[in-house]
Amino acid sequence: MDTIPLDYATLRLIWWLLLGILLIGFAVMDGFDLGVATLLPAVARTDEERRIVLNVIGPVWEGNQVWLILGGGAIFAAFPPLYAVSFSGFYIAMFLILVALILRPVGFKFRSKVPDPRWRAVWDWALFASGLVPSLVFGVAMGNVLLGVPFHFDDTLRVYYEGGLFGLLTPFALLCGLVSVAMLLMHGAGMLAMKTSGAVAERARRYGSIAAIATAVLFVIGGIWVARLDGYALQVAMDTAGPSNPLAKIAVAKPGAWMDNYARWPVTWLLPAIGVAGALLSAVLLRAGRAGLAFLASSASIIGIILTEGFATFPFLLPSSTQAGSSLTLWDASSSHMTLFIMLLATAFFLPIVLLYTAWVFRVLRGKVDGDGMGRNPNAY
């Protein structure tokens, strides 16, 4: 271990930050795909308009989904207990997300195979579901992280999950789901307004500004609710470089504990402020026809909202609502020192490649999508 230049605690913190970056990357990049798909019935009234909307995201959605794969892979390799508990406890919810995401490529490919309006309408609604369902379920999942999840470990570290799908659908979790849906609608509308023109762009600006205001309002309501929830806290300071044993700590649930980090580090209040201000600014910019700036503002809002929860729950990754001591933290749910270091080297090599490739793709595909361009492109949807 002495040959590793970074100590165990530092590597654990780095991977917590990297996990946050990957989640933000997914929400910003694939988030607008989900938002555009959800907006499809609202912003497109004719077949040509629907084809324009689909061709905004059709060439890029596969590349954007890489962020989801990276995030899942990072959880699997860097925080195995978190992967085991979340992917088993949220199994049905994960299955719903996968079914919805599978509908997306199927819808893109099958929709154009038959010119019958009824055939295309079926796949248009399937594409709508492929955007709405993941947007809602991801938000519900983040809400349940704040509430705590009903699992515990026995003395041999075997995990037991005591909940079900409907147990996840509490009022607070559903509010978080609505925040997620509104946030991604706002983001998708910014992309549509930037990449289209005419009636589609006008409708996107209108619906996007409404979604942006809803994002800010729902996020503030959620924040007030969180301040009154039972949060989780460590009773005794942990050994941040100790072995990964979730039972080797004392944790408790107490009212308002999720606000402790904001009292400890007042600068973190900037994060929820960015979440609200970014959404409101996006609404104003969409109304003003500044779609590119609106998209940047919605991206900032997404970053602020995700980081708000991340810093509120730090150092917890997944609290247990049935046995607080079984809660997972970044200090006791990580892989080994060597594994984290090797993964960090791989990430330092591959993540810049992903970023450069993404930037190149969007540079190649710059410009607006219109009917004339689709007519000249045999690969258009």
Short mmCIF file of C-alpha atoms in Angstrom, two decimals:
data_model
loop_
_atom_site.label_atom_id
_atom_site.label_comp_id
_atom_site.label_asym_id
_atom_site.label_seq_id
_atom_site.Cartn_x
_atom_site.Cartn_y
_atom_site.Cartn_z
CA MET A 1 0.00 0.00 0.00
CA ASP A 2 2.95 2.34 0.59
CA THR A 3 3.57 2.43 -3.17
CA ILE A 4 0.16 4.06 -3.83
CA PRO A 5 0.65 7.84 -3.91
CA LEU A 6 -2.84 8.61 -2.57
CA ASP A 7 -4.06 7.46 0.83
CA TYR A 8 -7.22 5.39 1.20
CA ALA A 9 -9.38 8.19 2.62
CA THR A 10 -8.44 10.54 -0.22
CA LEU A 11 -9.23 7.92 -2.85
CA ARG A 12 -12.60 7.26 -1.28
CA LEU A 13 -13.41 10.98 -1.37
CA ILE A 14 -12.22 11.27 -4.97
CA TRP A 15 -14.51 8.43 -6.01
CA TRP A 16 -17.44 10.01 -4.21
CA LEU A 17 -16.78 13.15 -6.25
CA LEU A 18 -16.34 11.16 -9.46
CA LEU A 19 -19.63 9.35 -8.85
CA GLY A 20 -21.30 12.73 -8.54
CA ILE A 21 -19.66 13.90 -11.78
CA LEU A 22 -20.90 10.81 -13.62
CA LEU A 23 -24.45 11.27 -12.31
CA ILE A 24 -24.35 14.92 -13.37
CA GLY A 25 -22.98 13.91 -16.76
CA PHE A 26 -25.89 11.51 -17.23
CA ALA A 27 -28.49 14.05 -16.08
CA VAL A 28 -27.13 16.81 -18.32
CA MET A 29 -26.34 14.74 -21.43
CA ASP A 30 -28.95 11.99 -21.47
CA GLY A 31 -31.32 14.18 -19.50
CA PHE A 32 -32.18 16.33 -22.48
CA ASP A 33 -32.89 13.15 -24.50
CA LEU A 34 -35.42 12.11 -21.85
CA GLY A 35 -36.89 15.59 -21.74
CA VAL A 36 -37.25 15.84 -25.52
CA ALA A 37 -38.95 12.41 -25.70
CA THR A 38 -41.38 13.42 -22.95
CA LEU A 39 -42.19 16.66 -24.77
CA LEU A 40 -42.83 14.89 -28.09
CA PRO A 41 -46.67 14.85 -27.93
CA ALA A 42 -46.81 18.46 -26.71
CA VAL A 43 -44.46 20.22 -29.12
CA ALA A 44 -45.04 18.24 -32.34
CA ARG A 45 -48.47 18.19 -33.99
CA THR A 46 -47.73 16.82 -37.48
CA ASP A 47 -45.67 13.87 -38.66
CA GLU A 48 -42.98 16.16 -40.04
CA GLU A 49 -42.75 18.04 -36.72
CA ARG A 50 -42.46 14.76 -34.83
CA ARG A 51 -39.69 13.65 -37.18
CA ILE A 52 -37.88 16.93 -36.56
CA VAL A 53 -38.09 16.39 -32.79
CA LEU A 54 -36.83 12.82 -33.06
CA ASN A 55 -33.91 13.88 -35.25
CA VAL A 56 -32.77 16.31 -32.59
CA ILE A 57 -31.89 13.41 -30.28
CA GLY A 58 -31.70 10.47 -32.70
CA PRO A 59 -28.02 10.92 -33.65
CA VAL A 60 -26.76 11.48 -30.08
CA TRP A 61 -28.81 9.45 -27.60
CA GLU A 62 -26.60 6.35 -27.78
CA GLY A 63 -23.48 8.35 -27.00
CA ASN A 64 -25.24 10.20 -24.18
CA GLN A 65 -26.30 6.92 -22.60
CA VAL A 66 -22.63 6.11 -22.05
CA TRP A 67 -22.88 8.28 -18.93
CA LEU A 68 -25.47 5.92 -17.44
CA ILE A 69 -23.23 2.94 -18.16
CA LEU A 70 -20.24 4.73 -16.63
CA GLY A 71 -22.25 5.60 -13.53
CA GLY A 72 -23.48 2.03 -13.06
CA GLY A 73 -19.99 0.67 -13.66
CA ALA A 74 -18.48 3.10 -11.17
CA ILE A 75 -20.96 2.05 -8.47
CA PHE A 76 -20.28 -1.63 -9.20
CA ALA A 77 -16.49 -1.30 -9.03
CA ALA A 78 -15.97 1.50 -6.49
CA PHE A 79 -18.85 0.85 -4.06
CA PRO A 80 -19.89 -2.84 -4.37
CA PRO A 81 -22.20 -2.91 -1.31
CA LEU A 82 -24.07 0.10 -2.69
CA TYR A 83 -24.48 -1.69 -6.03
CA ALA A 84 -25.67 -4.87 -4.31
CA VAL A 85 -28.26 -3.15 -2.10
CA SER A 86 -29.59 -0.64 -4.61
CA PHE A 87 -29.79 -2.97 -7.61
CA SER A 88 -31.49 -5.69 -5.57
CA GLY A 89 -33.73 -3.44 -3.48
CA PHE A 90 -34.74 -1.27 -6.43
CA TYR A 91 -34.99 -4.27 -8.76
CA ILE A 92 -38.50 -3.63 -10.08
CA ALA A 93 -37.82 0.09 -10.42
CA MET A 94 -34.61 -0.67 -12.32
CA PHE A 95 -36.53 -3.09 -14.52
CA LEU A 96 -39.04 -0.34 -15.39
CA ILE A 97 -36.19 1.98 -16.33
CA LEU A 98 -34.53 -0.65 -18.51
CA VAL A 99 -37.80 -1.47 -20.30
CA ALA A 100 -38.36 2.22 -20.95
CA LEU A 101 -34.82 2.74 -22.20
CA ILE A 102 -35.11 -0.30 -24.47
CA LEU A 103 -38.27 1.22 -25.97
CA ARG A 104 -36.24 4.20 -27.17
CA PRO A 105 -34.06 2.53 -29.82
CA VAL A 106 -36.93 0.23 -30.81
CA GLY A 107 -39.18 3.25 -31.28
CA PHE A 108 -36.59 5.09 -33.35
CA LYS A 109 -36.04 2.13 -35.66
CA PHE A 110 -39.61 0.83 -36.01
CA ARG A 111 -41.47 4.13 -36.30
CA SER A 112 -40.26 4.88 -39.81
CA LYS A 113 -40.78 1.35 -41.15
CA VAL A 114 -44.50 1.79 -41.90
CA PRO A 115 -46.08 5.06 -43.12
CA ASP A 116 -49.42 4.27 -41.46
CA PRO A 117 -50.29 7.14 -39.03
CA ARG A 118 -51.66 4.68 -36.46
CA TRP A 119 -48.41 2.68 -36.49
CA ARG A 120 -46.36 5.84 -36.01
CA ALA A 121 -48.68 7.10 -33.26
CA VAL A 122 -48.08 3.91 -31.25
CA TRP A 123 -44.32 4.36 -31.42
CA ASP A 124 -44.58 8.07 -30.66
CA TRP A 125 -46.34 7.22 -27.40
CA ALA A 126 -43.75 4.52 -26.71
CA LEU A 127 -41.02 7.15 -27.14
CA PHE A 128 -42.95 9.46 -24.81
CA ALA A 129 -43.00 6.69 -22.18
CA SER A 130 -39.27 6.08 -22.74
CA GLY A 131 -38.66 9.64 -21.60
CA LEU A 132 -41.23 10.04 -18.83
CA VAL A 133 -40.76 6.75 -16.96
CA PRO A 134 -36.98 7.01 -16.37
CA SER A 135 -37.29 10.71 -15.50
CA LEU A 136 -39.89 9.92 -12.84
CA VAL A 137 -38.28 6.76 -11.45
CA PHE A 138 -34.82 8.32 -11.12
CA GLY A 139 -36.35 11.16 -9.12
CA VAL A 140 -38.31 8.77 -6.91
CA ALA A 141 -35.08 6.84 -6.26
CA MET A 142 -33.26 9.99 -5.18
CA GLY A 143 -36.16 10.81 -2.89
CA ASN A 144 -35.87 7.42 -1.24
CA VAL A 145 -32.18 8.01 -0.63
CA LEU A 146 -33.19 10.98 1.52
CA LEU A 147 -35.93 8.97 3.27
CA GLY A 148 -33.79 5.88 3.83
CA VAL A 149 -34.28 2.44 2.32
CA PRO A 150 -35.53 -0.62 4.30
CA PHE A 151 -32.47 -2.88 4.35
CA HIS A 152 -30.03 -4.22 6.90
CA PHE A 153 -27.02 -6.53 7.18
CA ASP A 154 -26.69 -9.53 9.45
CA ASP A 155 -23.48 -10.42 11.31
CA THR A 156 -22.04 -12.04 8.17
CA LEU A 157 -22.79 -8.89 6.09
CA ARG A 158 -25.56 -10.64 4.19
CA VAL A 159 -28.03 -8.01 3.06
CA TYR A 160 -31.79 -8.21 3.68
CA TYR A 161 -34.21 -5.91 1.88
CA GLU A 162 -37.67 -5.55 3.39
CA GLY A 163 -39.46 -3.24 0.96
CA GLY A 164 -41.24 -3.37 -2.38
CA LEU A 165 -41.98 -1.15 -5.37
CA PHE A 166 -45.10 0.47 -3.92
CA GLY A 167 -43.30 1.19 -0.67
CA LEU A 168 -41.01 3.50 -2.63
CA LEU A 169 -43.95 5.61 -3.85
CA THR A 170 -44.35 7.82 -0.79
CA PRO A 171 -45.59 11.42 -1.13
CA PHE A 172 -42.10 12.88 -0.63
CA ALA A 173 -40.52 10.45 -3.10
CA LEU A 174 -43.20 11.28 -5.68
CA LEU A 175 -42.48 14.98 -5.14
CA CYS A 176 -38.84 14.27 -5.93
CA GLY A 177 -39.99 12.40 -9.03
CA LEU A 178 -41.93 15.48 -10.14
CA VAL A 179 -38.84 17.64 -9.56
CA SER A 180 -36.89 15.28 -11.82
CA VAL A 181 -39.56 15.29 -14.55
CA ALA A 182 -39.91 19.09 -14.52
CA MET A 183 -36.12 19.53 -14.48
CA LEU A 184 -35.57 17.31 -17.52
CA LEU A 185 -38.55 18.83 -19.37
CA MET A 186 -36.92 22.23 -18.87
CA HIS A 187 -33.60 20.87 -20.12
CA GLY A 188 -35.09 19.08 -23.12
CA ALA A 189 -37.07 22.18 -24.08
CA GLY A 190 -33.86 24.20 -24.11
CA MET A 191 -32.29 21.73 -26.52
CA LEU A 192 -35.39 21.73 -28.76
CA ALA A 193 -35.56 25.53 -28.82
CA MET A 194 -31.87 25.63 -29.73
CA LYS A 195 -32.00 22.95 -32.46
CA THR A 196 -35.35 23.68 -34.13
CA SER A 197 -37.25 26.63 -35.52
CA GLY A 198 -40.81 27.66 -36.22
CA ALA A 199 -43.77 26.18 -34.36
CA VAL A 200 -41.77 23.41 -32.68
CA ALA A 201 -39.27 25.85 -31.21
CA GLU A 202 -42.05 28.21 -30.08
CA ARG A 203 -43.93 25.45 -28.28
CA ALA A 204 -40.68 24.22 -26.73
CA ARG A 205 -39.97 27.70 -25.37
CA ARG A 206 -43.49 27.95 -23.93
CA TYR A 207 -43.57 24.54 -22.28
CA GLY A 208 -39.93 24.80 -21.22
CA SER A 209 -40.49 28.07 -19.36
CA ILE A 210 -43.43 26.51 -17.50
CA ALA A 211 -41.32 23.45 -16.62
CA ALA A 212 -38.47 25.69 -15.45
CA ILE A 213 -40.73 27.62 -13.06
CA ALA A 214 -42.20 24.31 -11.85
CA THR A 215 -38.67 23.01 -11.23
CA ALA A 216 -37.80 25.97 -9.04
CA VAL A 217 -41.07 25.85 -7.08
CA LEU A 218 -41.06 22.08 -6.54
CA PHE A 219 -37.37 22.12 -5.58
CA VAL A 220 -38.00 24.78 -2.92
CA ILE A 221 -40.98 22.82 -1.56
CA GLY A 222 -38.79 19.71 -1.46
CA GLY A 223 -36.07 21.59 0.41
CA ILE A 224 -38.52 22.80 3.06
CA TRP A 225 -39.81 19.22 3.39
CA VAL A 226 -36.26 17.82 3.73
CA ALA A 227 -35.56 20.20 6.63
CA ARG A 228 -38.38 18.50 8.53
CA LEU A 229 -37.48 14.92 7.62
CA ASP A 230 -35.55 12.50 9.77
CA GLY A 231 -32.03 12.57 8.38
CA TYR A 232 -29.04 10.45 9.32
CA ALA A 233 -25.89 11.30 11.22
CA LEU A 234 -22.82 9.57 12.65
CA GLN A 235 -22.70 9.51 16.44
CA VAL A 236 -18.98 8.74 16.50
CA ALA A 237 -16.40 9.88 13.95
CA MET A 238 -15.41 7.08 11.59
CA ASP A 239 -11.98 5.88 10.61
CA THR A 240 -11.96 7.20 7.06
CA ALA A 241 -9.12 4.86 6.12
CA GLY A 242 -10.52 1.82 7.92
CA PRO A 243 -11.83 -1.44 6.44
CA SER A 244 -15.10 -1.44 4.50
CA ASN A 245 -17.47 -2.83 7.12
CA PRO A 246 -20.88 -1.11 7.19
CA LEU A 247 -21.56 -2.43 10.69
CA ALA A 248 -18.42 -0.89 12.22
CA LYS A 249 -20.05 2.47 12.96
CA ILE A 250 -22.76 4.07 15.06
CA ALA A 251 -25.34 6.01 13.05
CA VAL A 252 -28.69 7.42 14.11
CA ALA A 253 -31.75 8.98 12.49
CA LYS A 254 -32.75 12.38 13.82
CA PRO A 255 -35.00 15.23 12.66
CA GLY A 256 -33.32 17.78 10.40
CA ALA A 257 -30.02 15.91 10.20
CA TRP A 258 -29.78 16.44 6.42
CA MET A 259 -29.30 20.16 7.10
CA ASP A 260 -26.26 19.65 9.35
CA ASN A 261 -23.71 19.87 6.55
CA TYR A 262 -25.17 23.20 5.41
CA ALA A 263 -24.70 24.57 8.94
CA ARG A 264 -21.18 23.10 9.04
CA TRP A 265 -20.17 24.47 5.60
CA PRO A 266 -22.31 27.57 4.88
CA VAL A 267 -20.78 27.96 1.41
CA THR A 268 -22.77 24.91 0.31
CA TRP A 269 -25.94 27.04 0.40
CA LEU A 270 -24.76 28.23 -3.01
CA LEU A 271 -25.75 24.83 -4.43
CA PRO A 272 -29.54 25.05 -3.87
CA ALA A 273 -29.33 28.73 -4.84
CA ILE A 274 -27.80 27.70 -8.18
CA GLY A 275 -30.52 25.07 -8.61
CA VAL A 276 -33.30 27.63 -8.17
CA ALA A 277 -31.60 30.54 -9.96
CA GLY A 278 -30.61 28.38 -12.93
CA ALA A 279 -34.20 27.21 -13.41
CA LEU A 280 -35.68 30.71 -13.15
CA LEU A 281 -33.01 32.11 -15.47
CA SER A 282 -33.75 29.34 -17.97
CA ALA A 283 -37.44 30.35 -17.95
CA VAL A 284 -36.56 33.99 -18.62
CA LEU A 285 -34.07 33.13 -21.38
CA LEU A 286 -36.50 30.76 -23.10
CA ARG A 287 -39.14 33.48 -23.14
CA ALA A 288 -36.55 35.88 -24.57
CA GLY A 289 -35.60 33.45 -27.34
CA ARG A 290 -32.04 32.90 -26.02
CA ALA A 291 -32.18 29.12 -26.30
CA GLY A 292 -28.45 28.45 -26.08
CA LEU A 293 -28.09 30.41 -22.85
CA ALA A 294 -31.28 28.82 -21.53
CA PHE A 295 -29.78 25.37 -22.09
CA LEU A 296 -26.66 26.40 -20.15
CA ALA A 297 -28.85 27.78 -17.35
CA SER A 298 -30.85 24.55 -17.14
CA SER A 299 -27.57 22.61 -17.04
CA ALA A 300 -26.44 24.76 -14.11
CA SER A 301 -29.78 24.14 -12.38
CA ILE A 302 -29.36 20.37 -12.79
CA ILE A 303 -25.84 20.52 -11.36
CA GLY A 304 -27.03 22.59 -8.39
CA ILE A 305 -29.96 20.28 -7.65
CA ILE A 306 -27.90 17.09 -7.75
CA LEU A 307 -25.07 18.55 -5.68
CA THR A 308 -27.59 19.87 -3.16
CA GLU A 309 -28.64 16.31 -2.32
CA GLY A 310 -25.09 14.99 -2.54
CA PHE A 311 -23.73 17.42 0.04
CA ALA A 312 -26.81 17.12 2.27
CA THR A 313 -26.35 13.35 2.61
CA PHE A 314 -22.53 13.33 2.81
CA PRO A 315 -20.94 10.97 3.84
CA PHE A 316 -23.97 8.67 3.46
CA LEU A 317 -24.51 6.90 0.15
CA LEU A 318 -27.63 4.91 1.04
CA PRO A 319 -29.17 5.22 4.52
CA SER A 320 -31.10 2.34 6.07
CA SER A 321 -34.55 3.22 7.40
CA THR A 322 -34.83 0.00 9.41
CA GLN A 323 -31.36 -0.18 10.98
CA ALA A 324 -29.42 3.09 10.87
CA GLY A 325 -26.17 1.30 11.66
CA SER A 326 -26.44 -0.65 8.39
CA SER A 327 -26.44 2.55 6.34
CA LEU A 328 -23.78 2.74 3.66
CA THR A 329 -21.25 5.56 3.62
CA LEU A 330 -18.33 6.27 1.34
CA TRP A 331 -16.01 5.39 4.24
CA ASP A 332 -17.33 1.84 4.73
CA ALA A 333 -18.80 0.75 1.37
CA SER A 334 -15.86 1.16 -0.97
CA SER A 335 -13.59 -1.26 -2.78
CA SER A 336 -10.01 -1.82 -1.70
CA HIS A 337 -7.30 0.84 -1.76
CA MET A 338 -5.60 -0.77 -4.77
CA THR A 339 -8.87 -1.20 -6.70
CA LEU A 340 -9.80 2.45 -6.28
CA PHE A 341 -6.35 3.56 -7.42
CA ILE A 342 -6.32 1.37 -10.54
CA MET A 343 -9.81 2.56 -11.41
CA LEU A 344 -8.70 6.16 -10.96
CA LEU A 345 -5.87 5.64 -13.46
CA ALA A 346 -8.29 4.11 -15.96
CA THR A 347 -10.74 6.97 -15.46
CA ALA A 348 -8.00 9.58 -15.92
CA PHE A 349 -7.25 7.99 -19.30
CA PHE A 350 -10.75 7.23 -20.63
CA LEU A 351 -12.90 10.08 -19.28
CA PRO A 352 -11.08 12.77 -21.33
CA ILE A 353 -11.59 10.60 -24.43
CA VAL A 354 -15.33 10.45 -23.73
CA LEU A 355 -15.44 14.23 -23.26
CA LEU A 356 -13.44 14.95 -26.42
CA TYR A 357 -15.52 12.57 -28.50
CA THR A 358 -18.75 14.09 -27.16
CA ALA A 359 -17.54 17.59 -27.99
CA TRP A 360 -16.55 16.48 -31.50
CA VAL A 361 -19.95 14.86 -32.14
CA PHE A 362 -21.85 17.96 -31.10
CA ARG A 363 -19.58 20.13 -33.21
CA VAL A 364 -20.24 17.95 -36.27
CA LEU A 365 -23.99 18.01 -35.60
CA ARG A 366 -24.19 21.73 -34.89
CA GLY A 367 -26.97 23.70 -36.54
CA LYS A 368 -30.73 23.36 -36.64
CA VAL A 369 -32.81 20.35 -37.66
CA ASP A 370 -35.40 21.08 -40.34
CA GLY A 371 -37.60 19.30 -42.86
CA ASP A 372 -35.32 20.04 -45.81
CA GLY A 373 -32.31 18.50 -44.08
CA MET A 374 -34.26 15.35 -43.21
CA GLY A 375 -35.37 15.03 -46.81
CA ARG A 376 -31.76 14.98 -48.00
CA ASN A 377 -30.66 12.53 -45.31
CA PRO A 378 -31.66 8.89 -45.96
CA ASN A 379 -30.79 8.01 -42.37
CA ALA A 380 -33.18 10.53 -40.81
CA TYR A 381 -35.90 9.07 -38.61
#
